[in-house]
């Protein structure tokens, strides 16, 4: 066998082993989260090393318990409210802002791009204490609407940056025709830019949703009243109060994870593109 | 209508279109940084937040002195660096491996690509609780499975034990166990970020490069080391800079996994501990300023060097 053939064989073996390794490493924790949430507590305590899931013994009581006894219905609604409002505001303001940056002439355009990039790299831990202090002082801290504003500040610059890159690729001819025919600038945005940018808007919207839905630090620091908790905040609260009942914590984890994974699988095509154009940080 | 007045109208419109974004960023990013500087120079405790003490002009460097003279400061800084460099390198290495595995076309590749991104997409609270559960010494599947099958003599408390003594061929040494586990989690959770960027770069390498090298008799491994790796140099170093910046300031993961116990206390956790453990907001802000300072250096490096390469 030539060296070329030997190396090809080695590569083929390495590829199979490698893919198995990655699949196991990535999928197992998700499988385990779901399997443990469906298993009766005695089973977890008596037989923690049982890898299989016995379908005849599936037990949904953990979900019932978490949803109705531990207030997770409320947390789901709160998380939906926070995420959807953040998405709506972020996409709307970023569309208008992205249009201004790419189509209108004004001073400080390059300054804009730099400041967006700097904000993109800004960590939450540096902002959380000063915001905690000022909102506590003003008595506004324990509020989901304040949380939405903070999330907006985290997502808006990146959303604007992504849409800016996309708007640059759109042909100007249609817009100019629209302007000549008497469309206003906002008319152009509404009738021409938005319909042409549907994929980019979808990917920006998904990212914003994901950031708001997954966010932990601000929700943890700001929210005190259980009625206002988002899901992430609720899971931490639950884990602290039912320390040994792993089944409940896993059911709560499934509730916070599955929506985002489903959205992601559904829109996978947009997401991979969005991610490499700077949509995610962390 | 003159060109000049058209320009004025356009810039006024642009101003109003960007005003909401600017307002939000000023209020929730720029202002907090300045406000943080102010607090870090004052004696502020958690009990002072309601009163007017916040606005009194009594500035000093006491908080910074406290932060730097803390006997644990050097340990925490070292831990932070080990965690940051270890986590960044591991996530990039795993990302590189995953990208190479999925670089050629085969059935199910799109599915695997979707799967590989899952750790990065899922909420951090769910992932940290799941891993804590898997690694738990009593109820965790990893330890129980390994003990039952004779792989381990006794369960290992991955997230709650500071040191683990190992002996390989008679040479004894010890590793910082909990820190090691936290770094592994970091590599696991963030490899998709590196994976996507590296995969995109890999697919942009022209096929001619490889054809030409094959014609010249280069074997697959030679092609990897002489073509693929040099082509990836830029993306790998940019990724390292980004991962370094974000891992250095990362709070959620370590806080949720260990609360900074067992030798995993990193600088961002000090921000929290000063504020809510010692009720010392001033020292907490000073720690955040230190983080901000280090971050500023790296952002500066990025703009001097990274931007040039990206363009």
Coordinates of C-alpha atoms in Angstrom, one line a residue:
Chain A
X1 CA 0.0 0.0 0.0
X2 CA 1.3 3.5 -0.8
X3 CA 1.6 6.2 1.8
X4 CA -1.4 7.9 0.2
X5 CA -3.6 4.8 0.6
X6 CA -2.4 4.2 4.2
X7 CA -3.3 7.8 5.1
X8 CA -6.6 7.5 3.4
X9 CA -7.5 4.4 5.5
X10 CA -6.3 6.1 8.7
X11 CA -8.5 9.2 7.9
X12 CA -11.5 7.0 7.1
X13 CA -11.2 5.3 10.5
X14 CA -10.5 8.5 12.4
X15 CA -13.6 10.1 10.7
X16 CA -15.9 7.3 11.9
X17 CA -14.5 7.3 15.4
X18 CA -14.5 11.1 15.6
X19 CA -18.1 11.4 14.5
X20 CA -19.2 8.8 17.0
X21 CA -17.3 10.6 19.7
X22 CA -18.9 13.9 18.9
X23 CA -22.4 12.6 18.5
X24 CA -22.2 10.8 21.9
X25 CA -20.6 13.8 23.6
X26 CA -23.2 16.3 22.2
X27 CA -26.3 14.2 22.3
X28 CA -25.9 12.4 25.6
X29 CA -26.6 15.3 28.0
X30 CA -29.8 16.2 26.1
X31 CA -30.9 12.6 26.1
X32 CA -30.2 12.3 29.8
X33 CA -32.0 15.5 30.6
X34 CA -35.1 14.2 28.8
X35 CA -34.8 10.6 30.1
X36 CA -34.4 11.7 33.7
X37 CA -37.4 14.0 33.5
X38 CA -39.6 11.0 32.5
X39 CA -38.3 8.6 35.0
X40 CA -40.0 8.0 38.4
X41 CA -37.9 9.4 41.3
X42 CA -37.4 6.0 42.9
X43 CA -35.9 4.8 39.7
X44 CA -33.3 7.7 39.7
X45 CA -32.4 7.0 43.3
X46 CA -32.3 3.2 43.1
X47 CA -30.7 2.8 39.8
X48 CA -28.8 5.9 38.7
X49 CA -26.6 4.0 36.2
X50 CA -29.5 2.6 34.1
X51 CA -28.9 4.2 30.7
X52 CA -32.1 3.1 29.1
X53 CA -35.6 4.5 29.3
X54 CA -38.3 2.0 30.0
X55 CA -41.3 3.2 27.9
X56 CA -43.8 1.3 30.1
X57 CA -42.7 3.2 33.2
X58 CA -42.7 6.7 31.7
X59 CA -43.8 9.1 34.4
X60 CA -45.1 12.6 33.5
X61 CA -45.7 13.7 37.1
X62 CA -42.6 15.8 37.2
X63 CA -43.9 18.0 34.4
X64 CA -47.3 18.3 36.1
X65 CA -45.6 19.1 39.3
X66 CA -43.2 21.7 37.9
X67 CA -45.9 23.4 35.7
X68 CA -48.7 23.7 38.3
X69 CA -47.1 23.4 41.8
X70 CA -43.9 25.3 41.1
X71 CA -45.4 28.1 39.0
X72 CA -43.8 27.3 35.7
X73 CA -46.9 28.1 33.6
X74 CA -46.4 31.7 34.8
X75 CA -42.6 31.6 34.1
X76 CA -43.3 30.3 30.5
X77 CA -45.7 33.2 29.9
X78 CA -43.2 35.7 31.4
X79 CA -40.4 34.4 29.2
X80 CA -42.6 34.5 26.1
X81 CA -43.7 38.0 26.9
X82 CA -40.1 39.3 27.5
X83 CA -38.7 37.5 24.4
X84 CA -41.5 38.4 22.0
X85 CA -41.5 42.1 22.9
X86 CA -37.7 42.2 22.8
X87 CA -37.8 40.7 19.3
X88 CA -40.5 43.0 18.0
X89 CA -38.7 46.2 19.2
X90 CA -35.3 45.0 18.2
X91 CA -36.3 44.0 14.7
X92 CA -38.3 47.2 14.1
X93 CA -35.7 49.6 15.4
X94 CA -32.8 47.7 13.7
X95 CA -34.7 47.8 10.3
X96 CA -35.2 51.5 10.5
X97 CA -31.6 52.1 11.8
X98 CA -30.1 49.7 9.3
X99 CA -31.8 51.6 6.5
X100 CA -30.5 54.9 7.7
X101 CA -27.0 53.6 8.0
X102 CA -26.9 52.2 4.5
X103 CA -29.1 54.6 2.5
X104 CA -28.8 58.0 4.0
X105 CA -25.7 60.2 4.1
X106 CA -24.7 61.7 7.4
X107 CA -21.6 62.4 9.4
X108 CA -20.3 59.7 11.7
X109 CA -21.2 56.7 9.7
X110 CA -17.9 54.9 10.3
X111 CA -18.0 55.8 14.0
X112 CA -21.3 53.9 14.1
X113 CA -19.8 50.7 12.8
X114 CA -16.9 50.8 15.3
X115 CA -19.1 51.5 18.3
X116 CA -21.4 48.6 17.3
X117 CA -18.5 46.3 17.3
X118 CA -17.3 47.5 20.7
X119 CA -20.7 47.0 22.2
X120 CA -20.8 43.5 20.6
X121 CA -17.8 42.6 22.8
X122 CA -19.2 44.2 25.9
X123 CA -19.8 41.7 28.7
X124 CA -22.9 41.7 30.9
X125 CA -20.9 41.3 34.1
X126 CA -19.5 44.8 33.7
X127 CA -22.9 46.3 33.2
X128 CA -24.9 44.4 35.8
X129 CA -23.8 46.1 39.0
X130 CA -24.1 49.7 37.9
X131 CA -27.6 48.9 36.5
X132 CA -28.5 47.0 39.6
X133 CA -27.5 50.1 41.7
X134 CA -29.4 52.7 39.7
X135 CA -32.5 50.6 39.2
X136 CA -32.6 49.8 42.9
X137 CA -32.2 53.4 43.8
X138 CA -35.1 54.3 41.5
X139 CA -37.2 51.4 42.7
X140 CA -37.5 50.0 39.2
X141 CA -35.3 47.0 39.4
X142 CA -37.9 44.2 40.0
X143 CA -39.6 44.6 36.6
X144 CA -39.9 42.6 33.4
X145 CA -40.2 45.8 31.4
X146 CA -36.9 47.1 32.6
X147 CA -35.5 43.6 31.8
X148 CA -36.8 44.1 28.2
X149 CA -35.0 47.4 27.9
X150 CA -31.7 45.8 29.1
X151 CA -32.1 43.0 26.6
X152 CA -32.9 45.5 23.9
X153 CA -29.5 47.2 24.6
X154 CA -27.8 43.8 24.3
X155 CA -29.5 42.8 21.0
X156 CA -30.2 46.0 19.1
X157 CA -26.6 46.9 18.1
X158 CA -25.9 43.4 16.8
X159 CA -29.3 43.3 15.0
X160 CA -28.6 46.6 13.4
X161 CA -25.1 45.4 12.3
X162 CA -26.5 42.2 10.7
X163 CA -29.3 44.0 8.9
X164 CA -26.9 46.7 7.7
X165 CA -24.7 44.0 6.0
X166 CA -27.8 42.5 4.4
X167 CA -29.3 45.8 3.2
X168 CA -26.0 46.6 1.5
X169 CA -26.6 43.6 -0.8
X170 CA -30.0 44.8 -2.0
X171 CA -30.2 46.5 -5.4
X172 CA -30.9 50.2 -5.3
X173 CA -32.9 50.4 -8.5
X174 CA -36.2 49.3 -7.1
X175 CA -35.9 51.7 -4.2
X176 CA -35.1 54.6 -6.4
X177 CA -38.0 53.8 -8.6
X178 CA -40.2 53.8 -5.5
X179 CA -38.8 57.1 -4.3
X180 CA -39.4 58.7 -7.8
X181 CA -42.9 57.4 -7.8
X182 CA -43.5 59.3 -4.6
X183 CA -43.0 56.7 -1.9
X184 CA -41.7 58.2 1.4
X185 CA -38.6 56.7 3.1
X186 CA -40.8 54.7 5.4
X187 CA -42.9 53.6 2.5
X188 CA -39.8 52.3 0.8
X189 CA -38.8 50.4 4.0
X190 CA -42.3 48.9 4.4
X191 CA -43.1 48.1 0.7
X192 CA -39.6 47.2 -0.6
X193 CA -36.9 46.6 2.0
X194 CA -38.9 44.5 4.4
X195 CA -40.4 42.1 1.8
X196 CA -36.9 41.7 0.2
X197 CA -35.2 41.0 3.5
X198 CA -37.5 38.3 5.0
X199 CA -34.7 35.8 5.5
X200 CA -32.4 38.3 7.2
X201 CA -35.3 39.5 9.4
X202 CA -36.1 36.0 10.3
X203 CA -32.6 35.2 11.4
X204 CA -32.2 38.5 13.4
X205 CA -35.6 37.8 15.0
X206 CA -34.5 34.3 16.0
X207 CA -31.3 35.4 17.5
X208 CA -32.9 38.1 19.5
X209 CA -35.4 35.6 20.7
X210 CA -32.7 33.2 21.7
X211 CA -30.7 35.8 23.6
X212 CA -33.8 37.0 25.5
X213 CA -35.1 33.5 26.2
X214 CA -31.8 32.1 27.4
X215 CA -30.6 35.1 29.4
X216 CA -29.7 34.3 33.0
X217 CA -27.6 37.0 34.7
X218 CA -29.8 40.1 34.5
X219 CA -33.0 38.0 35.2
X220 CA -31.2 36.5 38.2
X221 CA -30.0 39.8 39.6
X222 CA -33.1 42.0 38.9
X223 CA -36.1 39.9 39.6
X224 CA -37.2 39.3 43.2
X225 CA -40.9 38.5 42.9
X226 CA -41.7 34.9 41.8
X227 CA -44.6 36.2 39.7
X228 CA -42.2 38.0 37.4
X229 CA -39.6 35.3 37.0
X230 CA -38.5 34.2 33.5
X231 CA -37.9 30.5 32.9
X232 CA -34.1 30.6 33.5
X233 CA -34.7 32.5 36.8
X234 CA -37.4 30.0 37.7
X235 CA -35.2 26.9 37.0
X236 CA -32.5 28.3 39.3
X237 CA -35.1 29.0 42.0
X238 CA -36.5 25.5 41.7
X239 CA -33.0 23.8 41.8
X240 CA -32.3 25.7 45.0
X241 CA -35.5 24.7 46.7
X242 CA -35.8 21.0 45.7
X243 CA -32.2 20.0 45.9
X244 CA -32.5 16.3 45.7
X245 CA -35.4 15.9 43.3
X246 CA -33.4 15.8 40.2
X247 CA -36.4 14.7 38.2
X248 CA -38.1 18.0 38.8
X249 CA -35.0 20.0 37.9
X250 CA -34.6 18.0 34.7
X251 CA -38.2 18.5 33.7
X252 CA -37.8 22.2 34.2
X253 CA -34.6 22.2 32.2
X254 CA -36.5 20.4 29.4
X255 CA -39.2 23.0 29.5
X256 CA -36.7 25.8 29.0
X257 CA -34.6 24.0 26.4
X258 CA -37.1 22.3 24.0
X259 CA -38.7 25.5 22.6
X260 CA -35.4 27.0 21.6
X261 CA -34.2 23.7 20.1
X262 CA -37.3 23.3 18.1
X263 CA -37.2 26.8 16.8
X264 CA -33.6 26.2 15.9
X265 CA -34.2 22.9 14.1
X266 CA -37.0 24.5 12.2
X267 CA -35.0 27.5 11.0
X268 CA -31.6 25.9 11.0
X269 CA -30.7 27.3 7.5
X270 CA -31.1 30.9 8.6
X271 CA -29.3 30.3 11.9
X272 CA -26.0 29.0 10.7
X273 CA -25.7 31.9 8.4
X274 CA -26.6 34.4 11.0
X275 CA -24.2 33.0 13.5
X276 CA -21.2 33.5 11.3
X277 CA -22.3 37.0 10.5
X278 CA -21.9 37.9 14.2
X279 CA -25.3 37.2 15.6
X280 CA -24.2 35.4 18.7
X281 CA -21.9 36.2 21.5
X282 CA -21.1 34.6 24.8
Chain B
X1 CA -34.0 72.1 -4.1
X2 CA -30.3 72.3 -3.7
X3 CA -28.0 69.4 -3.0
X4 CA -27.1 70.9 0.3
X5 CA -30.6 71.1 1.7
X6 CA -31.3 67.5 0.5
X7 CA -28.2 66.4 2.5
X8 CA -29.5 68.2 5.5
X9 CA -32.9 66.6 5.2
X10 CA -31.3 63.2 4.9
X11 CA -29.0 63.6 7.9
X12 CA -31.9 64.9 10.0
X13 CA -34.0 61.9 9.0
X14 CA -31.0 59.5 9.7
X15 CA -30.7 61.1 13.1
X16 CA -34.3 60.4 14.0
X17 CA -34.1 56.9 12.6
X18 CA -31.1 56.1 14.7
X19 CA -32.2 58.0 17.8
X20 CA -34.0 55.1 19.6
X21 CA -31.0 52.8 19.1
X22 CA -28.6 55.5 20.4
X23 CA -30.8 56.3 23.4
X24 CA -31.0 52.6 24.4
X25 CA -27.3 52.1 24.0
X26 CA -26.5 55.3 25.9
X27 CA -28.8 54.5 28.8
X28 CA -27.9 50.8 29.2
X29 CA -24.3 50.4 28.0
X30 CA -22.5 53.8 28.0
X31 CA -24.0 55.2 31.1
X32 CA -23.5 52.1 33.3
X33 CA -19.8 52.1 32.5
X34 CA -19.4 55.7 33.6
X35 CA -21.7 55.2 36.6
X36 CA -19.7 52.1 37.5
X37 CA -16.5 54.2 37.5
X38 CA -18.2 56.6 39.9
X39 CA -19.4 53.9 42.3
X40 CA -16.0 52.1 42.2
X41 CA -14.5 55.3 43.7
X42 CA -16.9 55.5 46.6
X43 CA -17.7 53.6 49.8
X44 CA -21.0 52.1 48.8
X45 CA -22.6 49.2 50.6
X46 CA -25.7 47.2 49.6
X47 CA -27.7 49.1 52.2
X48 CA -26.9 52.5 50.7
X49 CA -28.7 52.0 47.4
X50 CA -31.9 53.8 48.5
X51 CA -30.4 56.9 50.0
X52 CA -28.6 60.0 48.7
X53 CA -25.2 58.6 49.7
X54 CA -24.8 57.4 46.1
X55 CA -24.4 61.0 44.9
X56 CA -22.1 62.4 47.6
X57 CA -18.7 63.6 46.4
X58 CA -16.4 61.4 48.5
X59 CA -14.1 59.8 46.1
X60 CA -11.1 57.6 46.9
X61 CA -9.2 54.6 45.6
X62 CA -10.0 52.5 48.7
X63 CA -12.1 50.0 46.8
X64 CA -9.3 49.4 44.3
X65 CA -6.9 49.0 47.2
X66 CA -9.1 46.5 48.8
X67 CA -9.5 44.5 45.6
X68 CA -5.8 44.4 44.8
X69 CA -4.7 43.7 48.4
X70 CA -7.2 40.8 48.8
X71 CA -5.0 37.8 49.8
X72 CA -6.8 35.7 47.2
X73 CA -6.5 38.2 44.4
X74 CA -3.5 36.5 42.7
X75 CA -5.0 33.1 43.0
X76 CA -8.3 34.3 41.5
X77 CA -6.4 36.0 38.7
X78 CA -4.4 32.9 38.0
X79 CA -7.5 30.7 38.0
X80 CA -9.2 33.2 35.6
X81 CA -6.3 33.0 33.2
X82 CA -6.1 29.1 33.3
X83 CA -9.9 28.9 32.9
X84 CA -9.9 31.5 30.0
X85 CA -6.9 30.1 28.1
X86 CA -7.9 26.4 28.7
X87 CA -11.5 26.9 27.8
X88 CA -10.7 29.0 24.7
X89 CA -8.1 26.6 23.4
X90 CA -10.3 23.5 24.1
X91 CA -13.4 25.0 22.4
X92 CA -11.3 25.9 19.3
X93 CA -9.6 22.5 19.2
X94 CA -12.9 20.7 19.4
X95 CA -14.4 23.1 16.9
X96 CA -11.6 22.4 14.5
X97 CA -12.0 18.6 14.9
X98 CA -15.7 18.9 14.3
X99 CA -15.3 21.1 11.3
X100 CA -12.8 18.7 9.7
X101 CA -15.1 15.8 10.3
X102 CA -18.0 17.5 8.6
X103 CA -16.0 19.2 5.8
X104 CA -16.8 16.5 3.1
X105 CA -20.2 15.7 1.8
X106 CA -22.0 12.7 3.2
X107 CA -25.5 11.5 4.0
X108 CA -26.7 13.1 7.2
X109 CA -24.2 15.9 7.3
X110 CA -26.8 18.6 7.6
X111 CA -28.4 16.7 10.5
X112 CA -25.0 16.4 12.3
X113 CA -24.3 20.1 11.8
X114 CA -27.6 20.9 13.4
X115 CA -26.9 18.6 16.3
X116 CA -23.3 20.0 16.9
X117 CA -24.7 23.5 17.4
X118 CA -27.1 22.4 20.1
X119 CA -24.8 23.0 23.1
X120 CA -24.4 26.6 22.0
X121 CA -28.1 27.2 21.5
X122 CA -29.5 25.7 24.6
X123 CA -30.0 27.8 27.8
X124 CA -27.1 27.8 30.1
X125 CA -29.2 27.0 33.2
X126 CA -30.5 23.8 31.7
X127 CA -27.0 22.7 30.5
X128 CA -25.2 23.4 33.8
X129 CA -27.9 21.6 35.8
X130 CA -27.8 18.6 33.5
X131 CA -24.0 18.3 33.6
X132 CA -24.0 18.8 37.4
X133 CA -26.5 15.9 37.6
X134 CA -24.5 13.6 35.2
X135 CA -21.3 14.3 37.2
X136 CA -22.9 14.0 40.6
X137 CA -20.9 11.5 42.8
X138 CA -24.0 9.8 44.3
X139 CA -26.8 10.1 41.7
X140 CA -24.8 10.9 38.6
X141 CA -24.9 8.4 35.7
X142 CA -21.2 8.9 34.9
X143 CA -19.8 8.0 38.3
X144 CA -22.3 5.2 38.9
X145 CA -21.8 3.6 35.5
X146 CA -18.0 3.8 35.8
X147 CA -18.0 2.3 39.3
X148 CA -20.4 -0.5 38.4
X149 CA -18.3 -1.5 35.4
X150 CA -15.0 -1.4 37.2
X151 CA -13.7 1.7 35.3
X152 CA -13.4 3.7 38.5
X153 CA -12.7 2.4 42.0
X154 CA -14.8 5.1 43.6
X155 CA -16.9 8.1 42.4
X156 CA -15.1 11.3 41.6
X157 CA -16.7 14.6 42.8
X158 CA -15.9 16.4 39.6
X159 CA -17.3 19.8 40.6
X160 CA -16.7 19.9 44.3
X161 CA -13.2 18.6 44.9
X162 CA -10.3 21.0 44.5
X163 CA -7.4 18.5 43.7
X164 CA -7.3 15.0 42.2
X165 CA -4.2 12.9 42.8
X166 CA -3.2 10.8 39.8
X167 CA -0.5 8.3 39.4
X168 CA 0.7 7.2 36.0
X169 CA 3.6 4.7 35.8
X170 CA 4.7 5.5 39.3
X171 CA 4.8 9.2 38.8
X172 CA 2.3 11.0 41.1
X173 CA 0.9 14.4 40.3
X174 CA -2.3 16.2 41.0
X175 CA -4.7 18.2 38.8
X176 CA -7.1 21.0 39.9
X177 CA -10.2 18.8 39.4
X178 CA -13.1 21.2 39.7
X179 CA -11.3 23.8 37.5
X180 CA -10.5 21.1 35.0
X181 CA -14.2 20.0 34.9
X182 CA -15.3 23.6 34.4
X183 CA -12.9 24.0 31.5
X184 CA -14.2 20.8 29.9
X185 CA -17.7 22.2 30.2
X186 CA -16.5 25.5 28.6
X187 CA -15.0 23.5 25.7
X188 CA -18.1 21.4 25.3
X189 CA -20.5 24.4 25.3
X190 CA -18.6 26.8 23.1
X191 CA -17.0 24.5 20.4
X192 CA -20.0 25.1 18.1
X193 CA -19.0 28.7 17.8
X194 CA -15.5 27.8 16.6
X195 CA -16.9 24.9 14.5
X196 CA -19.2 27.2 12.4
X197 CA -16.5 29.7 11.7
X198 CA -13.9 27.1 10.8
X199 CA -16.3 25.1 8.7
X200 CA -17.2 28.3 6.7
X201 CA -13.5 29.0 6.2
X202 CA -12.7 25.4 5.2
X203 CA -15.3 25.5 2.5
X204 CA -13.9 28.7 1.1
X205 CA -10.5 27.1 0.4
X206 CA -10.3 26.6 -3.4
X207 CA -10.2 23.0 -4.6
X208 CA -7.4 23.8 -7.0
X209 CA -5.0 24.1 -4.1
X210 CA -5.6 20.5 -3.1
X211 CA -5.6 19.3 -6.7
X212 CA -2.3 21.0 -7.4
X213 CA -0.8 19.5 -4.3
X214 CA -2.1 16.0 -5.1
X215 CA -0.5 16.2 -8.6
X216 CA 2.7 17.2 -6.9
X217 CA 2.5 14.0 -4.8
X218 CA 1.4 15.5 -1.4
X219 CA -0.4 12.9 0.8
X220 CA -3.5 13.8 2.7
X221 CA -1.7 14.6 6.0
X222 CA 0.8 16.8 4.1
X223 CA -2.0 18.6 2.4
X224 CA -3.6 19.2 5.8
X225 CA -0.4 20.6 7.4
X226 CA 0.8 22.6 4.3
X227 CA -2.5 23.9 2.9
X228 CA -5.5 23.6 5.3
X229 CA -3.8 24.7 8.5
X230 CA -2.1 27.8 7.0
X231 CA -5.4 28.8 5.4
X232 CA -7.0 28.6 8.8
X233 CA -4.4 30.6 10.7
X234 CA -6.3 33.8 10.5
X235 CA -9.7 32.5 11.6
X236 CA -8.1 30.5 14.4
X237 CA -6.3 33.5 15.9
X238 CA -9.4 35.7 15.5
X239 CA -11.5 33.0 17.2
X240 CA -9.0 32.8 20.1
X241 CA -9.2 36.6 20.6
X242 CA -13.0 36.5 20.7
X243 CA -13.2 33.5 22.9
X244 CA -10.6 34.9 25.2
X245 CA -12.5 38.2 25.6
X246 CA -15.8 36.4 26.3
X247 CA -14.4 33.7 28.6
X248 CA -12.4 36.1 30.6
X249 CA -15.6 38.0 31.5
X250 CA -17.9 34.9 31.7
X251 CA -20.0 34.6 34.8
X252 CA -23.0 32.3 34.2
X253 CA -21.2 29.0 33.6
X254 CA -18.9 28.9 36.6
X255 CA -21.5 30.4 38.9
X256 CA -24.1 27.8 38.0
X257 CA -21.7 24.8 38.0
X258 CA -19.7 25.5 41.2
X259 CA -20.6 28.9 42.6
X260 CA -16.8 29.4 42.6
X261 CA -16.1 26.7 45.1
X262 CA -13.3 24.1 45.0
X263 CA -10.7 26.4 43.3
X264 CA -12.9 27.7 40.5
X265 CA -13.3 31.3 41.7
X266 CA -12.8 33.5 38.7
X267 CA -12.7 37.3 38.6
X268 CA -16.4 37.8 37.4
X269 CA -17.5 35.8 40.4
X270 CA -15.7 38.2 42.6
X271 CA -18.0 40.9 41.2
X272 CA -20.9 39.0 42.5
X273 CA -19.4 37.9 45.8
X274 CA -18.3 41.3 46.8
X275 CA -21.7 42.7 46.2
X276 CA -23.9 39.9 47.6
X277 CA -21.5 38.1 49.9
X278 CA -19.9 41.1 51.6
X279 CA -22.5 43.6 50.6
X280 CA -19.7 45.8 49.4
X281 CA -20.9 47.4 46.1
X282 CA -17.9 49.6 45.9
X283 CA -15.4 46.7 45.8
X284 CA -17.7 44.9 43.4
X285 CA -17.7 47.9 41.0
X286 CA -13.9 48.2 41.3
X287 CA -13.6 44.5 40.3
X288 CA -15.8 45.2 37.3
X289 CA -13.6 48.1 36.4
X290 CA -10.5 45.8 36.5
X291 CA -12.3 43.4 34.2
X292 CA -13.2 46.3 32.0
X293 CA -9.6 47.5 31.9
X294 CA -8.3 44.1 30.7
X295 CA -11.1 43.9 28.2
X296 CA -10.3 47.3 26.8
X297 CA -6.7 46.2 26.1
X298 CA -8.0 43.2 24.2
X299 CA -10.6 45.2 22.3
X300 CA -7.8 47.6 21.4
X301 CA -5.6 44.6 20.1
X302 CA -8.6 43.5 18.1
X303 CA -9.1 46.8 16.4
X304 CA -5.4 47.3 15.7
X305 CA -4.8 43.8 14.4
X306 CA -8.0 41.7 14.0
X307 CA -9.9 44.2 11.9
X308 CA -7.0 44.6 9.5
X309 CA -6.9 40.9 8.9
X310 CA -10.6 40.6 8.6
X311 CA -10.7 43.2 5.8

